[in-house]
Each structure stands twice: as structure tokens, then as C-alpha cells.
GROMACS .gro file of C-alpha atoms in nm:
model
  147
    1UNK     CA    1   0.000   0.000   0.000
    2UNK     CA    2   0.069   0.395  -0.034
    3UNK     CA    3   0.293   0.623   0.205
    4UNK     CA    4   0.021   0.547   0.481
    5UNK     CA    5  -0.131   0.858   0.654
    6UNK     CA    6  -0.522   0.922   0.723
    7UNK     CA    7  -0.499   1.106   0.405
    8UNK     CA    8  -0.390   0.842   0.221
    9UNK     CA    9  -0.586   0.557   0.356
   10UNK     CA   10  -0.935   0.815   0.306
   11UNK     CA   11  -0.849   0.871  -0.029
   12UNK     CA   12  -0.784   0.532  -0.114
   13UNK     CA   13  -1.181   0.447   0.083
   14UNK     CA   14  -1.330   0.738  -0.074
   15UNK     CA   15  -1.191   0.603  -0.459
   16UNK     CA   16  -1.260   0.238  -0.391
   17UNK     CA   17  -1.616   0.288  -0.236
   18UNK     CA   18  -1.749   0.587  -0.515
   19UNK     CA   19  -1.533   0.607  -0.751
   20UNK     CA   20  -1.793   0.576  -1.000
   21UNK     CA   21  -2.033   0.809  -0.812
   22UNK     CA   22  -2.113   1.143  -0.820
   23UNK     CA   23  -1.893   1.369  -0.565
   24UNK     CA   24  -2.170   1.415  -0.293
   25UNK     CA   25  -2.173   1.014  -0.311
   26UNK     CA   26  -1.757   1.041  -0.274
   27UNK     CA   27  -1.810   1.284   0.027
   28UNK     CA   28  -2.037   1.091   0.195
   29UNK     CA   29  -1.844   0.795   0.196
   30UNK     CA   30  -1.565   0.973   0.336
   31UNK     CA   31  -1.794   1.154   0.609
   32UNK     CA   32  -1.900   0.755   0.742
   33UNK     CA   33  -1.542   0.707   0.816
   34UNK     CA   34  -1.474   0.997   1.026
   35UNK     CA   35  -1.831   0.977   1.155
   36UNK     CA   36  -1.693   0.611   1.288
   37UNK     CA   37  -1.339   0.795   1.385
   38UNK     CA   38  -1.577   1.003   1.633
   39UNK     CA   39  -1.788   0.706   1.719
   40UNK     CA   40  -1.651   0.499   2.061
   41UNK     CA   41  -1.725   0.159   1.924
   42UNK     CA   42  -1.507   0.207   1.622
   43UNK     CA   43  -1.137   0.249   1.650
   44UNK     CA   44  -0.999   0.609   1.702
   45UNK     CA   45  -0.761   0.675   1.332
   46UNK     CA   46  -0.888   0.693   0.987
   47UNK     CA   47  -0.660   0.407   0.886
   48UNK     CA   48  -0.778   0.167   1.155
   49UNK     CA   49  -1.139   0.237   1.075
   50UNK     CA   50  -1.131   0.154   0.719
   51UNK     CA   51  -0.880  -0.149   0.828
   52UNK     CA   52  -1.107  -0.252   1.067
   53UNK     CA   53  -1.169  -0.635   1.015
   54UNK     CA   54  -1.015  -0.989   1.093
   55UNK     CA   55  -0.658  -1.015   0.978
   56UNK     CA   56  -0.425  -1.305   1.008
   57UNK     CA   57  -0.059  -1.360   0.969
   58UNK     CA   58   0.144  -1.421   0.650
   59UNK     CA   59   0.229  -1.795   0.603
   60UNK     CA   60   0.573  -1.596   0.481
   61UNK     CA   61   0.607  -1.318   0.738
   62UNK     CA   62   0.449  -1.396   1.056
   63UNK     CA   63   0.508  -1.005   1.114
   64UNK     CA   64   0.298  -0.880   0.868
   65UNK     CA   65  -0.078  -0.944   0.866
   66UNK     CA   66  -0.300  -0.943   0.610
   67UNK     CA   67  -0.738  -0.866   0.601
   68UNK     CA   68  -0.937  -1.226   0.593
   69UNK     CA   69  -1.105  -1.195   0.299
   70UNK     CA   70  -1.479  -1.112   0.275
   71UNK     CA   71  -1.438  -1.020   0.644
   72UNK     CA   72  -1.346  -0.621   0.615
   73UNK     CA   73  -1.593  -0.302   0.729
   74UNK     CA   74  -1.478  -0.215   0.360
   75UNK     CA   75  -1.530  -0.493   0.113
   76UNK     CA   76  -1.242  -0.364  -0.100
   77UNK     CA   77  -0.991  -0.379   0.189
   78UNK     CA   78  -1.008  -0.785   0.183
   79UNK     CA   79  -1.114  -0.897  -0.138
   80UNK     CA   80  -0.826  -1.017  -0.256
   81UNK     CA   81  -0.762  -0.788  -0.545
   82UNK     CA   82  -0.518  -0.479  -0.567
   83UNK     CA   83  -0.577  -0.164  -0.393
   84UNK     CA   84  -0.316   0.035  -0.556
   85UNK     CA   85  -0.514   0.308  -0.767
   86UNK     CA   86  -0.471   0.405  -1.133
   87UNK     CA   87  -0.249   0.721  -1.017
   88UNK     CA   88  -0.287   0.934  -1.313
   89UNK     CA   89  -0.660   0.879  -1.335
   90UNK     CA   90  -0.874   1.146  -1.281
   91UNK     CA   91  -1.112   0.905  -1.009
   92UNK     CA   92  -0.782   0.944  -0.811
   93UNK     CA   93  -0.739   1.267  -0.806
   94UNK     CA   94  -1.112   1.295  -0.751
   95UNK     CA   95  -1.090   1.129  -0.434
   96UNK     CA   96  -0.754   1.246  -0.303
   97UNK     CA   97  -0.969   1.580  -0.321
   98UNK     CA   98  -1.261   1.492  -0.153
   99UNK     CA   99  -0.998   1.295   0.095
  100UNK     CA  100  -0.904   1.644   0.150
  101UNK     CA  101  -1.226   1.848   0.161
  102UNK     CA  102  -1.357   1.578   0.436
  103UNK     CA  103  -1.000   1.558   0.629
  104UNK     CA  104  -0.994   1.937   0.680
  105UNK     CA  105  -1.332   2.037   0.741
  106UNK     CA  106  -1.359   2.218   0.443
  107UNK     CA  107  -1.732   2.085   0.429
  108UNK     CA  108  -1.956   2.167   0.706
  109UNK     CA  109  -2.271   2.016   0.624
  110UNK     CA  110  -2.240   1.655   0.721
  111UNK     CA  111  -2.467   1.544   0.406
  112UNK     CA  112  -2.494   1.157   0.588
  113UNK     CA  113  -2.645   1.264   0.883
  114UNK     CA  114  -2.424   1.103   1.121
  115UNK     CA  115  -2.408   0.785   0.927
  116UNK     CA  116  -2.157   0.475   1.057
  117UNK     CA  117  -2.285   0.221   0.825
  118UNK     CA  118  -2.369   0.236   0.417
  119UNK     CA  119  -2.433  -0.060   0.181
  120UNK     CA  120  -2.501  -0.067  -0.214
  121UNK     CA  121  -2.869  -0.008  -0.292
  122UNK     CA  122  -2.807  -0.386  -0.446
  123UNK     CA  123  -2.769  -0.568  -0.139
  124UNK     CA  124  -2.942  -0.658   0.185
  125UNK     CA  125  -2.733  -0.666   0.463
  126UNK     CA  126  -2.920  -0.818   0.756
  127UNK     CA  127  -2.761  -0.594   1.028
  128UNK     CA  128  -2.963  -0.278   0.848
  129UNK     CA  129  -3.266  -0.359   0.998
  130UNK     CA  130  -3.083  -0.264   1.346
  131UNK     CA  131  -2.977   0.105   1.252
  132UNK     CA  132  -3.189   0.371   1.143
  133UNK     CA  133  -3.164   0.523   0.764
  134UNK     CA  134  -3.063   0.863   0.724
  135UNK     CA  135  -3.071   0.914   0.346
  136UNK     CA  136  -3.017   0.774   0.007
  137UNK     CA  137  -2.710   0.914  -0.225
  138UNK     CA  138  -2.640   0.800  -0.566
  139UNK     CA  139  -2.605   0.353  -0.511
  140UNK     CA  140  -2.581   0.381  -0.121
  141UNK     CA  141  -2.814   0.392   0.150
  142UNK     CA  142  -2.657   0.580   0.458
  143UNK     CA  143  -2.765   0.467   0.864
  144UNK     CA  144  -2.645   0.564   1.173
  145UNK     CA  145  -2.674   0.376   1.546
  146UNK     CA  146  -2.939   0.556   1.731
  147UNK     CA  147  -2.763   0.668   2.035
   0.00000   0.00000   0.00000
């Protein structure tokens, strides 16, 4: 992986998560991981939040560790494919910037409304049914832990 730094490991999230959506979509995907930075029962960096998941040791390196695939908060983070982005695309610099805008409060509004969790308007993730829905952007639906 990247240099890692919160930046970083938002930016690769945000481009991962939304790339292909609009950039409210890419904000708000950003937003749910520093809504779960600010949340006690998630862990307390950017990069351990969108880490956050299972990992066991190399079979090579028992010092290095690596996600347990299909097991991730993320589903890109463990399924087994790269997670280097296309560095000269334009969907990376798109997120490194919304990375950025969310990072350094540049926007104020949070357009999730407090949202921890988001899945794909495809799928039906049983645990949805025990968090309340805050709003729909672009191909996710947004929820948050009623506190």
C-alpha cells in the first residue's frame, strides 16, 4: 500500500467505495469514516477504521498481517484484489480531493447525517434492519446507530 497517513488511507476508501459516483456520493463515503473515527465503538484513526476487520498472519512473514477476505468493514480492503489506484486517473485525483475536503473540514454540512454504516442499494445486509436510515445518495443507503 501507499505512504500510509489518514490522508492516504481516506483517499484510497473514498476512490474504492465511489469512484464511480457522483462527488456528494464520494463525500459521503468519506464523512462515514470519520463519523466512525468520532464514534466509541469504532477504533480512534482513519486508517484503523477503514482497516477494521479480521486479519491473520502471513504464512511468509508472521510479522505482517494481512485482512481475511470477505471479512473487512470495507469490502475492498479484503477482497483479494489490488488496492493500488490508477495514479494518473482522474477518479484518483477525484478522491484524493474529496480525501481532503472531508479531512480538513472544508465541508460543514455533514450530508450523511451522522451515518456509521452504508451498503449498495443492491444488497441486503441483515444488520440494516438494526440502525436507522438517514438518506439515500447516488447507489448507497446511509444509517447511523441511534444513540
Amino acid at each position: 500500500m501507499l505512504l500510509e497517513t489518514a490522508f492516504i488511507c481516506l483517499a484510497l476508501n473514498t476512490y474504492h467505495e465511489a469512484k464511480n459516483q457522483s462527488m456528494i456520493g464520494q463525500v459521503a463515503t468519506a464523512q462515514v469514516v470519520m463519523n466512525r473515527v468520532a464514534d466509541s465503538r469504532f477504533p480512534n484513526t482513519i486508517c484503523e477504521v477503514v482497516k477494521q476487520g479480521p486479519h491473520r498472519p502471513s504464512w511468509e512473514d508472521p510479522n505482517k498481517e494481512y485482512p481475511i477476505r470477505h471479512k473487512c468493514q470495507f469490502s475492498w480492503y479484503c477482497d483479494g484484489k489490488s488496492d493500488e489506484p490508477k495514479k494518473d486517473s482522474k477518479a484518483w485525483r477525484k478522491a484524493q480531493d474529496v480525501a481532503f475536503l472531508v479531512l480538513y473540514d472544508k465541508i460543514k454540512l455533514d450530508v450523511t447525517e451522522g451515518a456509521t454504516h452504508y451498503h449498495a442499494t443492491y444488497v441486503r445486509p441483515s444488520w440494516a434492519k438494526t440502525k436507522t436510515k438517514t438518506t439515500r445518495i447516488d447507489k448507497h443507503i446511509f444509517y447511523r446507530w441511534e444513540k
